[in-house]
Coordinates of C-alpha atoms and ligand atoms in Angstrom, one line a residue:
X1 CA 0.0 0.0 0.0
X2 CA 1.0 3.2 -1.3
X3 CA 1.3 5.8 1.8
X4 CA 1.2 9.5 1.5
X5 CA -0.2 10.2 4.9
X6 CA 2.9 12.1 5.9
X7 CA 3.2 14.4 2.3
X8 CA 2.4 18.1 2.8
X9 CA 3.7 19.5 -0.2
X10 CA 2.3 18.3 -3.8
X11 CA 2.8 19.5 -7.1
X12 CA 0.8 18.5 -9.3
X13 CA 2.2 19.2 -13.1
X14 CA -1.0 19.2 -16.1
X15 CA 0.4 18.9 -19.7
X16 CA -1.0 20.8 -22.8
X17 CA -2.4 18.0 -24.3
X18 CA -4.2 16.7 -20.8
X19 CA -6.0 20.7 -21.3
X20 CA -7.0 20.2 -24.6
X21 CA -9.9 19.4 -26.3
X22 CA -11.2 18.9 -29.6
X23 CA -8.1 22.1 -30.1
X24 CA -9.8 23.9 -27.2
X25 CA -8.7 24.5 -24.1
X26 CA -10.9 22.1 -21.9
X27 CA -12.6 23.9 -19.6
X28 CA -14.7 21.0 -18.1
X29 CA -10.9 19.4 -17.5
X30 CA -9.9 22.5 -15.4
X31 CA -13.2 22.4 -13.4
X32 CA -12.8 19.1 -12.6
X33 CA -9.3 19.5 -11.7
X34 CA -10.0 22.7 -9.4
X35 CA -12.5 20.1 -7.7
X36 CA -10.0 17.4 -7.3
X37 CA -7.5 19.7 -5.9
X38 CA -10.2 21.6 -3.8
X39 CA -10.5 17.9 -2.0
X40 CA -7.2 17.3 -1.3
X41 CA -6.5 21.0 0.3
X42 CA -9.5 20.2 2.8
X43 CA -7.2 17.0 3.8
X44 CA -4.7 18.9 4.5
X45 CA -2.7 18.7 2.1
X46 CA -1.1 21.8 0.0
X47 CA -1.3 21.8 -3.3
X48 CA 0.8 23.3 -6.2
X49 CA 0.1 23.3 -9.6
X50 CA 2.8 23.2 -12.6
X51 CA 0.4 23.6 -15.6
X52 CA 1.4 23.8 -19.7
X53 CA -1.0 24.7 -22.4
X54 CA -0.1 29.1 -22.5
X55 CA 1.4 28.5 -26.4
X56 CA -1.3 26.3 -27.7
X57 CA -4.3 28.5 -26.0
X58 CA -2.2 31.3 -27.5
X59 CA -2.2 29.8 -30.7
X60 CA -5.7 28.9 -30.9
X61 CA -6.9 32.5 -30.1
X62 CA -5.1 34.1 -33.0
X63 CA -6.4 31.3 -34.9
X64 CA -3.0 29.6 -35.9
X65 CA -3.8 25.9 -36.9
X66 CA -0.5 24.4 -37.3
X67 CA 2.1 23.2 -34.1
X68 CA 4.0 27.0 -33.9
X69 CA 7.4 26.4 -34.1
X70 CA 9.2 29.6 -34.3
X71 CA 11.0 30.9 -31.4
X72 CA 9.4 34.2 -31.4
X73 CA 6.0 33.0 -32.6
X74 CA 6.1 30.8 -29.1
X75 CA 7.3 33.4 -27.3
X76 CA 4.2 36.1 -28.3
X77 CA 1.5 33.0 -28.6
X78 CA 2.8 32.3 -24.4
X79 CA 2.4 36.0 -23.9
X80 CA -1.1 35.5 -25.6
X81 CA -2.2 32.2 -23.9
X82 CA -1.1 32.6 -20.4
X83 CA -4.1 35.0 -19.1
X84 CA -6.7 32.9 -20.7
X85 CA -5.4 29.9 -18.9
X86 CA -5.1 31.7 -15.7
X87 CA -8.5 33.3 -16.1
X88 CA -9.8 29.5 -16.4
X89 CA -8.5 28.6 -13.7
X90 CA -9.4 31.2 -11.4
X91 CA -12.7 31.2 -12.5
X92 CA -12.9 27.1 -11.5
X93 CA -10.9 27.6 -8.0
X94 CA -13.8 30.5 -7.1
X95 CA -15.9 28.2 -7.1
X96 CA -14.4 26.4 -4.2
X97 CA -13.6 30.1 -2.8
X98 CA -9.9 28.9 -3.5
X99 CA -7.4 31.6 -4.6
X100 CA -4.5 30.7 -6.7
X101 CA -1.6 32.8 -7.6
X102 CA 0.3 33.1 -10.9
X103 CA 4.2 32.4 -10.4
X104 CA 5.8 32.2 -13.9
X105 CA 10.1 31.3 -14.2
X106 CA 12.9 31.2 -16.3
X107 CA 15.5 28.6 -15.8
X108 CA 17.8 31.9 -15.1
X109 CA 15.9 32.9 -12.2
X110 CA 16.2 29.1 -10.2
X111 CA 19.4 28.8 -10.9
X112 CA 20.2 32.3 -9.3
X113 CA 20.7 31.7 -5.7
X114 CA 19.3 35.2 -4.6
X115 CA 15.7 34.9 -7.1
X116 CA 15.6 31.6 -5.6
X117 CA 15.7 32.5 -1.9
X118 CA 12.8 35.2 -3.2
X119 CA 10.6 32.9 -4.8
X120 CA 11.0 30.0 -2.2
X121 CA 10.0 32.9 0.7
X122 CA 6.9 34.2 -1.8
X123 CA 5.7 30.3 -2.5
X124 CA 5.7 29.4 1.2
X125 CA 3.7 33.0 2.2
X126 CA 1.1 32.1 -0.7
X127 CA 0.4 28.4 1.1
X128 CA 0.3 30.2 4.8
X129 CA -2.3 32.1 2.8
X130 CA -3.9 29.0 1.9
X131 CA -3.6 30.1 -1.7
X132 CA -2.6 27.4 -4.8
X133 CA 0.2 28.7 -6.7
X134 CA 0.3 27.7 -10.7
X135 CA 3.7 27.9 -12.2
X136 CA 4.5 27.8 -16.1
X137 CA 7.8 28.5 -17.4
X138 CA 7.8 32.1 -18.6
X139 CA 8.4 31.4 -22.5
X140 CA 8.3 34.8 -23.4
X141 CA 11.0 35.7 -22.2
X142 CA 13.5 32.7 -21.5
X143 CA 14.1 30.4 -25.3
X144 CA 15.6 27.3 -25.8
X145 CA 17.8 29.2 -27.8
X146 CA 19.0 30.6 -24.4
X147 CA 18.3 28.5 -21.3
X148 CA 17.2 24.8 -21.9
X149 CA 13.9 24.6 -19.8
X150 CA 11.2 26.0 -22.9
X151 CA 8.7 23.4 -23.7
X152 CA 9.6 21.1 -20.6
X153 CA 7.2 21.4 -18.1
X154 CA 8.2 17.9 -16.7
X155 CA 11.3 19.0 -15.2
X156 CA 10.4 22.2 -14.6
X157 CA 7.9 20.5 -12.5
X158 CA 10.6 18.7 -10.8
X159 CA 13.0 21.5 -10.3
X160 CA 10.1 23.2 -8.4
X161 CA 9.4 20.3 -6.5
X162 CA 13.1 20.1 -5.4
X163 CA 13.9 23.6 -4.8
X164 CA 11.0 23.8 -2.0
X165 CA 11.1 20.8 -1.0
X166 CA 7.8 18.7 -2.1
X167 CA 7.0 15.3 -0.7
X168 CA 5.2 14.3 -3.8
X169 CA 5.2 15.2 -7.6
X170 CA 2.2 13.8 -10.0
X171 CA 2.8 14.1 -13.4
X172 CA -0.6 13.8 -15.0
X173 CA -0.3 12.7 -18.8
X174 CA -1.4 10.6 -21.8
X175 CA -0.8 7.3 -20.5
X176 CA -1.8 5.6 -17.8
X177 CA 1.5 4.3 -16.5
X178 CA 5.5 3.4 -17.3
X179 CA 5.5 0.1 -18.8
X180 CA 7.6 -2.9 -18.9
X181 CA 7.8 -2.2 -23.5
X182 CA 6.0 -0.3 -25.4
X183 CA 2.1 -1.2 -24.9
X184 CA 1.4 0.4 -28.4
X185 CA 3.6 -2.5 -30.0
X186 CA 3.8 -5.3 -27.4
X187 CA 0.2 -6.4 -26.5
X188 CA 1.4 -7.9 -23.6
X189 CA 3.4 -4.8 -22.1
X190 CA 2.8 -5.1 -18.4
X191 CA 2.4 -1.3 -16.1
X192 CA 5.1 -0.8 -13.7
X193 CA 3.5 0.2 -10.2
X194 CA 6.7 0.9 -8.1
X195 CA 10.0 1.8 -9.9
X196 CA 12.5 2.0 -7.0
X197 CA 15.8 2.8 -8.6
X198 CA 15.9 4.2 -11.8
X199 CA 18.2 1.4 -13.6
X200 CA 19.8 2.0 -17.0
X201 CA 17.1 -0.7 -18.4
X202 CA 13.9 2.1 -17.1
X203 CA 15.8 5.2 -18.9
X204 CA 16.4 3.3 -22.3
X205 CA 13.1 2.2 -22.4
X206 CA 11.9 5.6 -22.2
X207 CA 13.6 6.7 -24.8
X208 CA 17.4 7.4 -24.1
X209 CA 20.3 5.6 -25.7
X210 CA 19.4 2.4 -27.3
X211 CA 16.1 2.5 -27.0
X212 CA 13.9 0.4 -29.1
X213 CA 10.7 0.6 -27.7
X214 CA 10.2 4.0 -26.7
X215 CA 7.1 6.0 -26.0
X216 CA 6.4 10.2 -26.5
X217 CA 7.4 12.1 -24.1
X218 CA 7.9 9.3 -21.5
X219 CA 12.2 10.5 -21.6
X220 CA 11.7 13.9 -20.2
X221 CA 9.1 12.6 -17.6
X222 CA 11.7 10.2 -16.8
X223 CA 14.5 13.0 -16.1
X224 CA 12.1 14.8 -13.6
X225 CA 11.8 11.7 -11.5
X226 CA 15.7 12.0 -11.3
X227 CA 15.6 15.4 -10.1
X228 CA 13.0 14.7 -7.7
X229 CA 14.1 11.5 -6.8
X230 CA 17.4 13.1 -5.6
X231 CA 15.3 16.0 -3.3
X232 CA 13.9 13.0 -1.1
X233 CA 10.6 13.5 -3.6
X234 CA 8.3 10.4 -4.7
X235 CA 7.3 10.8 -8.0
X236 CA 3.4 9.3 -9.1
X237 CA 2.9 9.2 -13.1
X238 CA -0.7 9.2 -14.1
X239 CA -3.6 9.4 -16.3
X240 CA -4.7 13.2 -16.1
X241 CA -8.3 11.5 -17.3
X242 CA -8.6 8.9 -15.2
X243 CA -11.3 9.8 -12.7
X244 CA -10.0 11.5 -9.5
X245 CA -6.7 10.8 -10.3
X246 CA -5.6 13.2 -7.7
X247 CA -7.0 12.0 -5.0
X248 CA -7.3 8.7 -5.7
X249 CA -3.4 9.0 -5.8
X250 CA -3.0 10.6 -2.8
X251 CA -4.9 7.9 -0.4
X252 CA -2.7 5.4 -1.9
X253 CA -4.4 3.6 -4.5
X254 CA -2.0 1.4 -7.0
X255 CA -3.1 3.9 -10.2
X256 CA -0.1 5.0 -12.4
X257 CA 3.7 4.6 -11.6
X258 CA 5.4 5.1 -8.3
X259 CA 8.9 6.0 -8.8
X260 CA 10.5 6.0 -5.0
X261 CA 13.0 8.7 -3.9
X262 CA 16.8 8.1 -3.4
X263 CA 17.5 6.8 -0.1
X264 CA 19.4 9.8 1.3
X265 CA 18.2 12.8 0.3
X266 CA 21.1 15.4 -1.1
X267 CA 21.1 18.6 0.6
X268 CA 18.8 21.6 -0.7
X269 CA 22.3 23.7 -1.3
X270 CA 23.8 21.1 -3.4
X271 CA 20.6 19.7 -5.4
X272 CA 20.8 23.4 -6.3
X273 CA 24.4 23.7 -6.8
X274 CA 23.8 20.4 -9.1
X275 CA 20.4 21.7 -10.8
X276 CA 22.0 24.9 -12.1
X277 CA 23.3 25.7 -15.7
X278 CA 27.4 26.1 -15.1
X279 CA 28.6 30.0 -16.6
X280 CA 31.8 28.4 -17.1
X281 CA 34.5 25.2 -17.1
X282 CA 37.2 24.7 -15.2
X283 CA 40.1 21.2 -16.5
X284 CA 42.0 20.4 -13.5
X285 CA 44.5 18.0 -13.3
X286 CA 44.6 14.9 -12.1
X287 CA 46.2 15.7 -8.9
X288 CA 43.3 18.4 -8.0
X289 CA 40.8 15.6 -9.3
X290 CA 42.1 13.2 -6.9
X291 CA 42.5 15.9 -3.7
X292 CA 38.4 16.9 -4.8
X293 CA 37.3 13.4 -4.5
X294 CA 38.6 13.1 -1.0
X295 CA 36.8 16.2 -0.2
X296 CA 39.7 19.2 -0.8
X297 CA 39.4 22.1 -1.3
X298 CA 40.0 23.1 -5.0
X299 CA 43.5 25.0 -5.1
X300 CA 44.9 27.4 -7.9
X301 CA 47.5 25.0 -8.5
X302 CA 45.4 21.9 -10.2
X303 CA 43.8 24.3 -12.4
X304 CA 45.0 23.7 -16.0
X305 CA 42.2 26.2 -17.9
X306 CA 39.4 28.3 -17.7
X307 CA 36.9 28.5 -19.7
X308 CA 34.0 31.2 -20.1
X309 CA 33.2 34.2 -18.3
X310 CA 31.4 33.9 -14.8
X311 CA 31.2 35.9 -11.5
X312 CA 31.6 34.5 -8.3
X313 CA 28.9 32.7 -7.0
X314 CA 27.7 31.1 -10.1
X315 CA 28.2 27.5 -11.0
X316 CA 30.9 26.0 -12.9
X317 CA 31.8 23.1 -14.4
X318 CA 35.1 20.8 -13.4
X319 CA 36.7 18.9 -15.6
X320 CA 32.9 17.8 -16.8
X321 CA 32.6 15.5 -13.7
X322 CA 32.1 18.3 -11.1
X323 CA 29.9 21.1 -10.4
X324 CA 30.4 23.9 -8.2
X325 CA 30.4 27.1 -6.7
X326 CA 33.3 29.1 -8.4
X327 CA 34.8 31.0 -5.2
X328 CA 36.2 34.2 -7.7
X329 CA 35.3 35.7 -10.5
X330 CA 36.7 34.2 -14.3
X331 CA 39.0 36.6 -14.8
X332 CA 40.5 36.5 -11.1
X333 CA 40.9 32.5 -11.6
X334 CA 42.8 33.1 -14.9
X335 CA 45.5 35.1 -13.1
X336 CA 46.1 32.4 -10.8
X337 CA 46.0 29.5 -12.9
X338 CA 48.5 26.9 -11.6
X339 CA 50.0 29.2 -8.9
X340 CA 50.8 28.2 -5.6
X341 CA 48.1 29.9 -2.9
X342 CA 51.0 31.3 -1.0
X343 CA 51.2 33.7 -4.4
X344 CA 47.7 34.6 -4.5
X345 CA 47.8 37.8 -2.7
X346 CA 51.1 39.2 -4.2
X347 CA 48.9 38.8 -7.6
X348 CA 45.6 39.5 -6.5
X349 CA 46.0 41.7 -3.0
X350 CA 45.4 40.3 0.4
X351 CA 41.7 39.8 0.5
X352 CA 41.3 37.4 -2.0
X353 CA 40.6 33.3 -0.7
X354 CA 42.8 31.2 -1.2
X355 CA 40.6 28.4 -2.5
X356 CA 38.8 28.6 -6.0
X357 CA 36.3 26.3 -5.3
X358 CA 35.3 25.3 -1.4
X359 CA 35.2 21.5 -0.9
X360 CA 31.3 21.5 0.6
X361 CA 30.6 23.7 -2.5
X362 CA 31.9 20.8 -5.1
X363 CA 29.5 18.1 -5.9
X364 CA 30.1 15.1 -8.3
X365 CA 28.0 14.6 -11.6
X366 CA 25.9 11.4 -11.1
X367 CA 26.5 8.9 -14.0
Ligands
LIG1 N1 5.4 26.2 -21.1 C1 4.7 25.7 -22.2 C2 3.3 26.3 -22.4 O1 2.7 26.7 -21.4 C3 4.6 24.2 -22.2 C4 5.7 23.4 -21.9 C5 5.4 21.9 -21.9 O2 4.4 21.5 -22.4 O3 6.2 21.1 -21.3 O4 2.8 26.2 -23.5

């Protein structure tokens, strides 16, 4: 038996194609889904909603017909769709006497530690105010072009669900479940109830390298559950149609996919540290590697290049297997490249650290 009895904290992500209906938003969906999430609020629990659909709405109220593909078609059709999804939605949770909120992000403004700290403080004062936030990735001004979030609402949904600390993300979708092969092709495909590590076998079935039977969109759901699974979040794929789903889910019914949460779950600093796009790339050599692995410090000394322009505070790469937080600026580190620390301050002055990287602050890639 499933148990969520001790989960506070949900988010609940609701793809484009869950919304739509005969190329209409699906109004009926979002009352029903207002309802569902009404339930679970008077349980306790505290619901947040990741929900897609602003570029298609958009799309459809400026009567474009085809998928919009261009960049800055997406970006104006977002701008278009957004309120009208909102308005739907508000106009459903009134009806409950819920309020909801608006919250829309860019990849940019997670990964900055400060915007972060800002939105985590505004989230939690909206759910003391009992109010349901619904996030959406603000395509009209963040591109795939430029950060790699746009049109991913699966691990956007994870990324929220890590950076304030859900207990629980349902992804509601197109299918009813993860399978054992592709049910479309194998008539006897089994569903997968409980996935409890996420073995190489799970990710090439859904579509990575190798894959041979794999099903739309079932890869990107799959790298949520890793980012969620490493915040100490469960992860519950399901039907968005399947009656109730929601709450149905939450009182432990076998619908849909479990996928369990790593064991030990990483600290919020370096699932964030980890999460974030790296400004720039530091090759060390082997030495450094080895003193970094034992938890060292990184010193000026192992450094063999840098790579891109970055302040400090922002992430970096190291030597692809590492990231971190880069303790000086880029062009700081490239005055000190190789030099002993004892140097530092005859180069830079006597304030500067003496470490470029601080060992609590470097965190190894997974495989
Ligand atoms: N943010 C996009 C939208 O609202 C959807 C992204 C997705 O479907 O994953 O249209």
């Amino acid at each position: 038996m499933r148990d969520f009895s001790k989960s506070k904290k949900i988010v609940i992500k609701i793809g484009t194609n869950t919304l739509t209906k005969n190329n209409k938003l699906n109004v009926e969906y979002i009352a029903n889904i207002a309802g569902q999430i009404a339930t679970i609020k008077s349980q306790g629990y505290q619901p947040l909603l990741v929900s897609s659909g602003a570029i298609g709405f958009g799309a459809r109220e400026m009567g474009i017909e085809k998928k919009v593909k261009k960049t800055r078609l997406k970006q104006a059709c977002a701008a278009i769709g957004q309120p009208i999804l909102v308005h739907s939605y508000r106009t459903e949770f009134q009806k409950y006497n819920i309020h909801i909120a608006q919250v829309l992000l860019t990849r940019e403004a997670l990964d900055n530690r400060d915007t972060y700290v800002n939105l985590k403080t505004a989230v939690e004062a909206l759910l003391e105010m009992g109010v349901v936030p619904i996030f959406n990735e603000n395509d009209s001004v963040s591109t795939s072009e430029i950060e790699p979030y746009i049109g991913d609402n699966d691990q956007l949904s994870a990324h929220i669900a890590s950076k304030l600390d859900a207990d629980l993300l349902i992804i509601l979708t197109d299918v009813d479940a993860l399978y054992d092969k592709n049910p479309n092709h194998f008539p006897d495909a089994k569903p997968i109830r409980v996935v409890e590590e996420l073995t190489e076998e799970i990710v090439a079935n859904a579509g990575g390298a190798g894959s041979s039977f794999a099903t739309g969109g079932m890869k990107t759901k799959i790298m949520a559950v890793r980012i969620a699974r490493k915040a100490g979040c469960r992860t519950v794929l399901a039907h968005g149609m399947a009656p109730d789903v929601v709450p149905r889910v939450l009182s432990g019914e076998e619908i849909g996919t479990l996928f369990l949460a790593d064991k030990q779950k990483m600290p919020n600093k370096a699932r964030w540290i980890l999460n974030a796009t790296p400004r720039g790339k530091l090759t060390i050599d082997a030495g450094a590697e080895a003193a970094i692995r034992l938890n060292k410090s990184l010193l000026p000394s192992g450094i063999v290049s840098v790579e891109g322009e970055f302040s400090k505070g922002d992430v970096i790469l190291i030597n692809d297997k590492f990231k971190a937080i880069a303790g000086s600026d880029s062009s700081n580190m490239r005055q000190i490249i190789g030099v002993h620390s004892r140097e530092i301050k005859n180069i830079l002055g006597e304030a500067k650290r003496d470490v470029i990287c601080r060992s609590q602050e470097i965190i190894p890639i997974p495989e």
